[in-house]
PDB file of N, CA and C in Angstrom:
ATOM      1  N   MET U 776      94.392  77.501 124.624  1.00 49.00           N
ATOM      2  CA  MET U 776      92.883  76.785 123.784  1.00 49.00           C
ATOM      3  C   MET U 776      94.368  77.116 122.441  1.00 49.00           C
ATOM      4  N   SER U 777      94.103  75.639 121.629  1.00 57.00           N
ATOM      5  CA  SER U 777      95.242  75.472 120.699  1.00 57.00           C
ATOM      6  C   SER U 777      94.849  75.800 119.332  1.00 57.00           C
ATOM      7  N   ARG U 778      95.237  76.150 118.709  1.00 63.00           N
ATOM      8  CA  ARG U 778      94.399  76.848 116.848  1.00 63.00           C
ATOM      9  C   ARG U 778      94.479  75.890 116.302  1.00 63.00           C
ATOM     10  N   ARG U 779      93.593  75.294 115.539  1.00 67.00           N
ATOM     11  CA  ARG U 779      94.267  74.111 114.575  1.00 67.00           C
ATOM     12  C   ARG U 779      94.209  74.817 113.080  1.00 67.00           C
ATOM     13  N   GLY U 780      95.114  74.566 112.122  1.00 71.00           N
ATOM     14  CA  GLY U 780      95.237  74.901 110.953  1.00 71.00           C
ATOM     15  C   GLY U 780      94.385  74.819 110.393  1.00 71.00           C
ATOM     16  N   ILE U 781      93.656  75.210 109.615  1.00 82.00           N
ATOM     17  CA  ILE U 781      92.888  75.099 108.331  1.00 82.00           C
ATOM     18  C   ILE U 781      93.065  74.705 106.767  1.00 82.00           C
ATOM     19  N   MET U 782      94.771  75.187 106.513  1.00 84.00           N
ATOM     20  CA  MET U 782      95.172  74.273 105.615  1.00 84.00           C
ATOM     21  C   MET U 782      95.965  73.208 106.326  1.00 84.00           C
ATOM     22  N   SER U 783      96.002  72.246 105.213  1.00 89.00           N
ATOM     23  CA  SER U 783      96.578  71.413 105.811  1.00 89.00           C
ATOM     24  C   SER U 783      98.366  71.309 105.190  1.00 89.00           C
ATOM     25  N   GLU U 784      99.075  70.553 106.061  1.00 88.00           N
ATOM     26  CA  GLU U 784     100.557  71.118 105.834  1.00 88.00           C
ATOM     27  C   GLU U 784     100.811  70.564 104.534  1.00 88.00           C
ATOM     28  N   ALA U 785     100.029  69.451 103.693  1.00 92.00           N
ATOM     29  CA  ALA U 785     100.213  68.874 102.328  1.00 92.00           C
ATOM     30  C   ALA U 785      99.854  70.483 101.168  1.00 92.00           C
ATOM     31  N   LEU U 786      98.936  71.059 101.752  1.00 91.00           N
ATOM     32  CA  LEU U 786      98.845  71.864 100.680  1.00 91.00           C
ATOM     33  C   LEU U 786      99.923  72.803 100.835  1.00 91.00           C
ATOM     34  N   LYS U 787     100.027  73.127 101.651  1.00 91.00           N
ATOM     35  CA  LYS U 787     101.148  74.375 102.040  1.00 91.00           C
ATOM     36  C   LYS U 787     102.437  74.021 101.264  1.00 91.00           C
ATOM     37  N   LYS U 788     102.755  73.050 101.940  1.00 92.00           N
ATOM     38  CA  LYS U 788     103.797  72.457 100.995  1.00 92.00           C
ATOM     39  C   LYS U 788     104.449  72.121  99.353  1.00 92.00           C
ATOM     40  N   GLU U 789     102.952  71.986  98.880  1.00 94.00           N
ATOM     41  CA  GLU U 789     102.612  71.586  97.617  1.00 94.00           C
ATOM     42  C   GLU U 789     103.135  73.007  97.294  1.00 94.00           C
ATOM     43  N   ILE U 790     102.687  73.943  97.749  1.00 94.00           N
ATOM     44  CA  ILE U 790     102.399  75.924  97.416  1.00 94.00           C
ATOM     45  C   ILE U 790     103.774  76.273  97.094  1.00 94.00           C
ATOM     46  N   ALA U 791     104.196  75.778  98.424  1.00 94.00           N
ATOM     47  CA  ALA U 791     106.076  76.162  99.015  1.00 94.00           C
ATOM     48  C   ALA U 791     106.877  75.546  97.673  1.00 94.00           C
ATOM     49  N   ARG U 792     106.602  74.427  96.952  1.00 95.00           N
ATOM     50  CA  ARG U 792     106.857  74.175  96.248  1.00 95.00           C
ATOM     51  C   ARG U 792     107.040  74.779  94.880  1.00 95.00           C
ATOM     52  N   LYS U 793     105.799  74.972  94.365  1.00 93.00           N
ATOM     53  CA  LYS U 793     105.621  75.911  92.994  1.00 93.00           C
ATOM     54  C   LYS U 793     106.445  77.199  93.055  1.00 93.00           C
ATOM     55  N   MET U 794     106.070  78.176  94.483  1.00 93.00           N
ATOM     56  CA  MET U 794     106.717  78.709  94.590  1.00 93.00           C
ATOM     57  C   MET U 794     108.519  79.323  94.819  1.00 93.00           C
ATOM     58  N   GLY U 795     108.984  77.767  95.128  1.00 94.00           N
ATOM     59  CA  GLY U 795     110.267  77.207  95.406  1.00 94.00           C
ATOM     60  C   GLY U 795     110.631  77.356  96.124  1.00 94.00           C
ATOM     61  N   VAL U 796     109.985  77.725  97.155  1.00 94.00           N
ATOM     62  CA  VAL U 796     110.563  77.824  98.547  1.00 94.00           C
ATOM     63  C   VAL U 796     110.322  76.571  99.251  1.00 94.00           C
ATOM     64  N   ASP U 797     110.459  75.188  98.773  1.00 94.00           N
ATOM     65  CA  ASP U 797     110.265  74.363  99.344  1.00 94.00           C
ATOM     66  C   ASP U 797     111.633  73.524 100.332  1.00 94.00           C
ATOM     67  N   ASP U 798     113.075  73.612  99.744  1.00 96.00           N
ATOM     68  CA  ASP U 798     114.028  73.707 100.587  1.00 96.00           C
ATOM     69  C   ASP U 798     114.278  74.133 101.907  1.00 96.00           C
ATOM     70  N   LEU U 799     113.697  75.768 101.773  1.00 95.00           N
ATOM     71  CA  LEU U 799     113.630  76.246 102.746  1.00 95.00           C
ATOM     72  C   LEU U 799     113.013  76.316 103.998  1.00 95.00           C
ATOM     73  N   VAL U 800     111.838  75.650 103.814  1.00 95.00           N
ATOM     74  CA  VAL U 800     110.642  75.417 104.601  1.00 95.00           C
ATOM     75  C   VAL U 800     111.238  73.652 105.065  1.00 95.00           C
ATOM     76  N   ALA U 801     111.663  72.925 104.048  1.00 95.00           N
ATOM     77  CA  ALA U 801     112.422  71.532 104.575  1.00 95.00           C
ATOM     78  C   ALA U 801     113.595  71.717 105.808  1.00 95.00           C
ATOM     79  N   ARG U 802     114.210  72.848 105.269  1.00 97.00           N
ATOM     80  CA  ARG U 802     115.461  73.125 106.145  1.00 97.00           C
ATOM     81  C   ARG U 802     114.962  73.596 107.367  1.00 97.00           C
ATOM     82  N   ASP U 803     114.913  75.031 107.086  1.00 97.00           N
ATOM     83  CA  ASP U 803     114.613  75.613 108.307  1.00 97.00           C
ATOM     84  C   ASP U 803     113.156  75.855 108.824  1.00 97.00           C
ATOM     85  N   GLY U 804     112.308  75.287 108.229  1.00 95.00           N
ATOM     86  CA  GLY U 804     111.054  75.275 108.898  1.00 95.00           C
ATOM     87  C   GLY U 804     110.126  76.886 108.245  1.00 95.00           C
ATOM     88  N   TRP U 805     109.124  76.759 108.535  1.00 93.00           N
ATOM     89  CA  TRP U 805     108.055  77.833 107.866  1.00 93.00           C
ATOM     90  C   TRP U 805     108.302  79.556 108.700  1.00 93.00           C
ATOM     91  N   GLY U 806     109.045  79.443 110.126  1.00 95.00           N
ATOM     92  CA  GLY U 806     109.723  80.368 110.397  1.00 95.00           C
ATOM     93  C   GLY U 806     110.423  81.118 109.605  1.00 95.00           C
ATOM     94  N   ALA U 807     111.318  80.539 108.675  1.00 96.00           N
ATOM     95  CA  ALA U 807     112.086  81.234 107.980  1.00 96.00           C
ATOM     96  C   ALA U 807     111.929  81.688 106.612  1.00 96.00           C
ATOM     97  N   VAL U 808     110.533  81.245 106.145  1.00 96.00           N
ATOM     98  CA  VAL U 808     110.022  82.145 105.562  1.00 96.00           C
ATOM     99  C   VAL U 808     109.497  83.441 105.386  1.00 96.00           C
ATOM    100  N   SER U 809     110.190  84.678 104.695  1.00 96.00           N
ATOM    101  CA  SER U 809     109.606  85.780 104.602  1.00 96.00           C
ATOM    102  C   SER U 809     108.167  85.921 104.810  1.00 96.00           C
ATOM    103  N   SER U 810     107.514  87.015 105.534  1.00 96.00           N
ATOM    104  CA  SER U 810     106.331  87.245 106.100  1.00 96.00           C
ATOM    105  C   SER U 810     106.044  87.723 104.487  1.00 96.00           C
ATOM    106  N   ARG U 811     106.198  88.249 103.184  1.00 96.00           N
ATOM    107  CA  ARG U 811     105.692  88.453 102.003  1.00 96.00           C
ATOM    108  C   ARG U 811     105.216  87.235 101.368  1.00 96.00           C
ATOM    109  N   ASN U 812     106.317  86.100 101.273  1.00 94.00           N
ATOM    110  CA  ASN U 812     106.292  84.698 100.673  1.00 94.00           C
ATOM    111  C   ASN U 812     105.329  83.927 100.950  1.00 94.00           C
ATOM    112  N   CYS U 813     105.169  84.069 102.657  1.00 94.00           N
ATOM    113  CA  CYS U 813     103.990  83.615 103.384  1.00 94.00           C
ATOM    114  C   CYS U 813     102.455  84.239 102.998  1.00 94.00           C
ATOM    115  N   GLY U 814     102.551  85.773 103.376  1.00 95.00           N
ATOM    116  CA  GLY U 814     101.086  85.947 102.667  1.00 95.00           C
ATOM    117  C   GLY U 814     100.831  85.666 100.924  1.00 95.00           C
ATOM    118  N   ARG U 815     102.037  85.462 100.029  1.00 94.00           N
ATOM    119  CA  ARG U 815     101.626  84.906  98.935  1.00 94.00           C
ATOM    120  C   ARG U 815     101.069  83.416  98.983  1.00 94.00           C
ATOM    121  N   VAL U 816     101.389  82.232  99.739  1.00 93.00           N
ATOM    122  CA  VAL U 816     101.403  81.107 100.250  1.00 93.00           C
ATOM    123  C   VAL U 816      99.522  81.448 100.632  1.00 93.00           C
ATOM    124  N   VAL U 817      99.423  82.303 101.401  1.00 92.00           N
ATOM    125  CA  VAL U 817      97.865  82.379 101.384  1.00 92.00           C
ATOM    126  C   VAL U 817      97.089  82.696 100.235  1.00 92.00           C
ATOM    127  N   GLN U 818      97.380  83.852  99.064  1.00 95.00           N
ATOM    128  CA  GLN U 818      97.289  84.108  98.354  1.00 95.00           C
ATOM    129  C   GLN U 818      96.583  83.281  97.070  1.00 95.00           C
ATOM    130  N   VAL U 819      97.913  82.394  96.706  1.00 94.00           N
ATOM    131  CA  VAL U 819      97.634  80.810  96.213  1.00 94.00           C
ATOM    132  C   VAL U 819      96.402  80.066  96.721  1.00 94.00           C
ATOM    133  N   ALA U 820      96.615  79.645  98.239  1.00 93.00           N
ATOM    134  CA  ALA U 820      95.796  79.420  98.637  1.00 93.00           C
ATOM    135  C   ALA U 820      94.097  79.504  98.205  1.00 93.00           C
ATOM    136  N   ILE U 821      93.768  80.998  98.832  1.00 94.00           N
ATOM    137  CA  ILE U 821      92.520  81.125  98.338  1.00 94.00           C
ATOM    138  C   ILE U 821      92.292  81.334  97.066  1.00 94.00           C
ATOM    139  N   GLY U 822      93.259  81.729  95.984  1.00 95.00           N
ATOM    140  CA  GLY U 822      92.588  81.328  94.784  1.00 95.00           C
ATOM    141  C   GLY U 822      92.460  79.859  94.097  1.00 95.00           C
ATOM    142  N   MET U 823      93.052  79.191  94.911  1.00 92.00           N
ATOM    143  CA  MET U 823      92.961  78.022  94.701  1.00 92.00           C
ATOM    144  C   MET U 823      90.942  77.584  95.149  1.00 92.00           C
ATOM    145  N   ALA U 824      91.308  77.651  96.689  1.00 91.00           N
ATOM    146  CA  ALA U 824      89.498  77.688  96.818  1.00 91.00           C
ATOM    147  C   ALA U 824      88.615  78.801  96.334  1.00 91.00           C
ATOM    148  N   GLU U 825      88.566  79.876  95.653  1.00 94.00           N
ATOM    149  CA  GLU U 825      88.008  80.126  94.943  1.00 94.00           C
ATOM    150  C   GLU U 825      87.538  79.624  93.543  1.00 94.00           C
ATOM    151  N   ASP U 826      88.447  79.265  92.797  1.00 94.00           N
ATOM    152  CA  ASP U 826      88.614  78.104  91.581  1.00 94.00           C
ATOM    153  C   ASP U 826      87.543  77.276  92.305  1.00 94.00           C
ATOM    154  N   SER U 827      87.692  76.009  93.313  1.00 91.00           N
ATOM    155  CA  SER U 827      87.077  75.187  93.652  1.00 91.00           C
ATOM    156  C   SER U 827      85.867  74.958  93.687  1.00 91.00           C
ATOM    157  N   LEU U 828      85.328  76.371  94.336  1.00 91.00           N
ATOM    158  CA  LEU U 828      84.141  76.895  94.715  1.00 91.00           C
ATOM    159  C   LEU U 828      83.410  77.320  93.624  1.00 91.00           C
ATOM    160  N   SER U 829      84.141  77.721  92.604  1.00 91.00           N
ATOM    161  CA  SER U 829      83.251  78.014  91.144  1.00 91.00           C
ATOM    162  C   SER U 829      83.070  77.393  90.564  1.00 91.00           C
ATOM    163  N   LYS U 830      83.926  76.118  90.309  1.00 89.00           N
ATOM    164  CA  LYS U 830      83.344  75.015  89.410  1.00 89.00           C
ATOM    165  C   LYS U 830      82.408  74.076  90.234  1.00 89.00           C
ATOM    166  N   GLN U 831      82.552  74.262  91.502  1.00 88.00           N
ATOM    167  CA  GLN U 831      81.175  73.610  92.253  1.00 88.00           C
ATOM    168  C   GLN U 831      79.994  74.306  91.710  1.00 88.00           C
ATOM    169  N   ALA U 832      79.827  75.838  91.553  1.00 79.00           N
ATOM    170  CA  ALA U 832      78.534  76.124  91.248  1.00 79.00           C
ATOM    171  C   ALA U 832      77.853  76.027  89.897  1.00 79.00           C
ATOM    172  N   LEU U 833      78.556  75.411  89.501  1.00 73.00           N
ATOM    173  CA  LEU U 833      78.350  75.307  87.836  1.00 73.00           C
ATOM    174  C   LEU U 833      77.671  74.082  87.567  1.00 73.00           C
TER     175      LEU U 833
END
């Protein structure tokens, strides 16, 4: 069974750009990004989702 990504590639690339690892991703792919930085990408995405949900609740 294939797994569908929850985060869009555009969102991951936007976060990678903000973190300064976008050149590495473009050149070598996500496999070259350290697990620490991948974890940070997830943390940023979760924060963005939480902010979005809190704004919707208002």
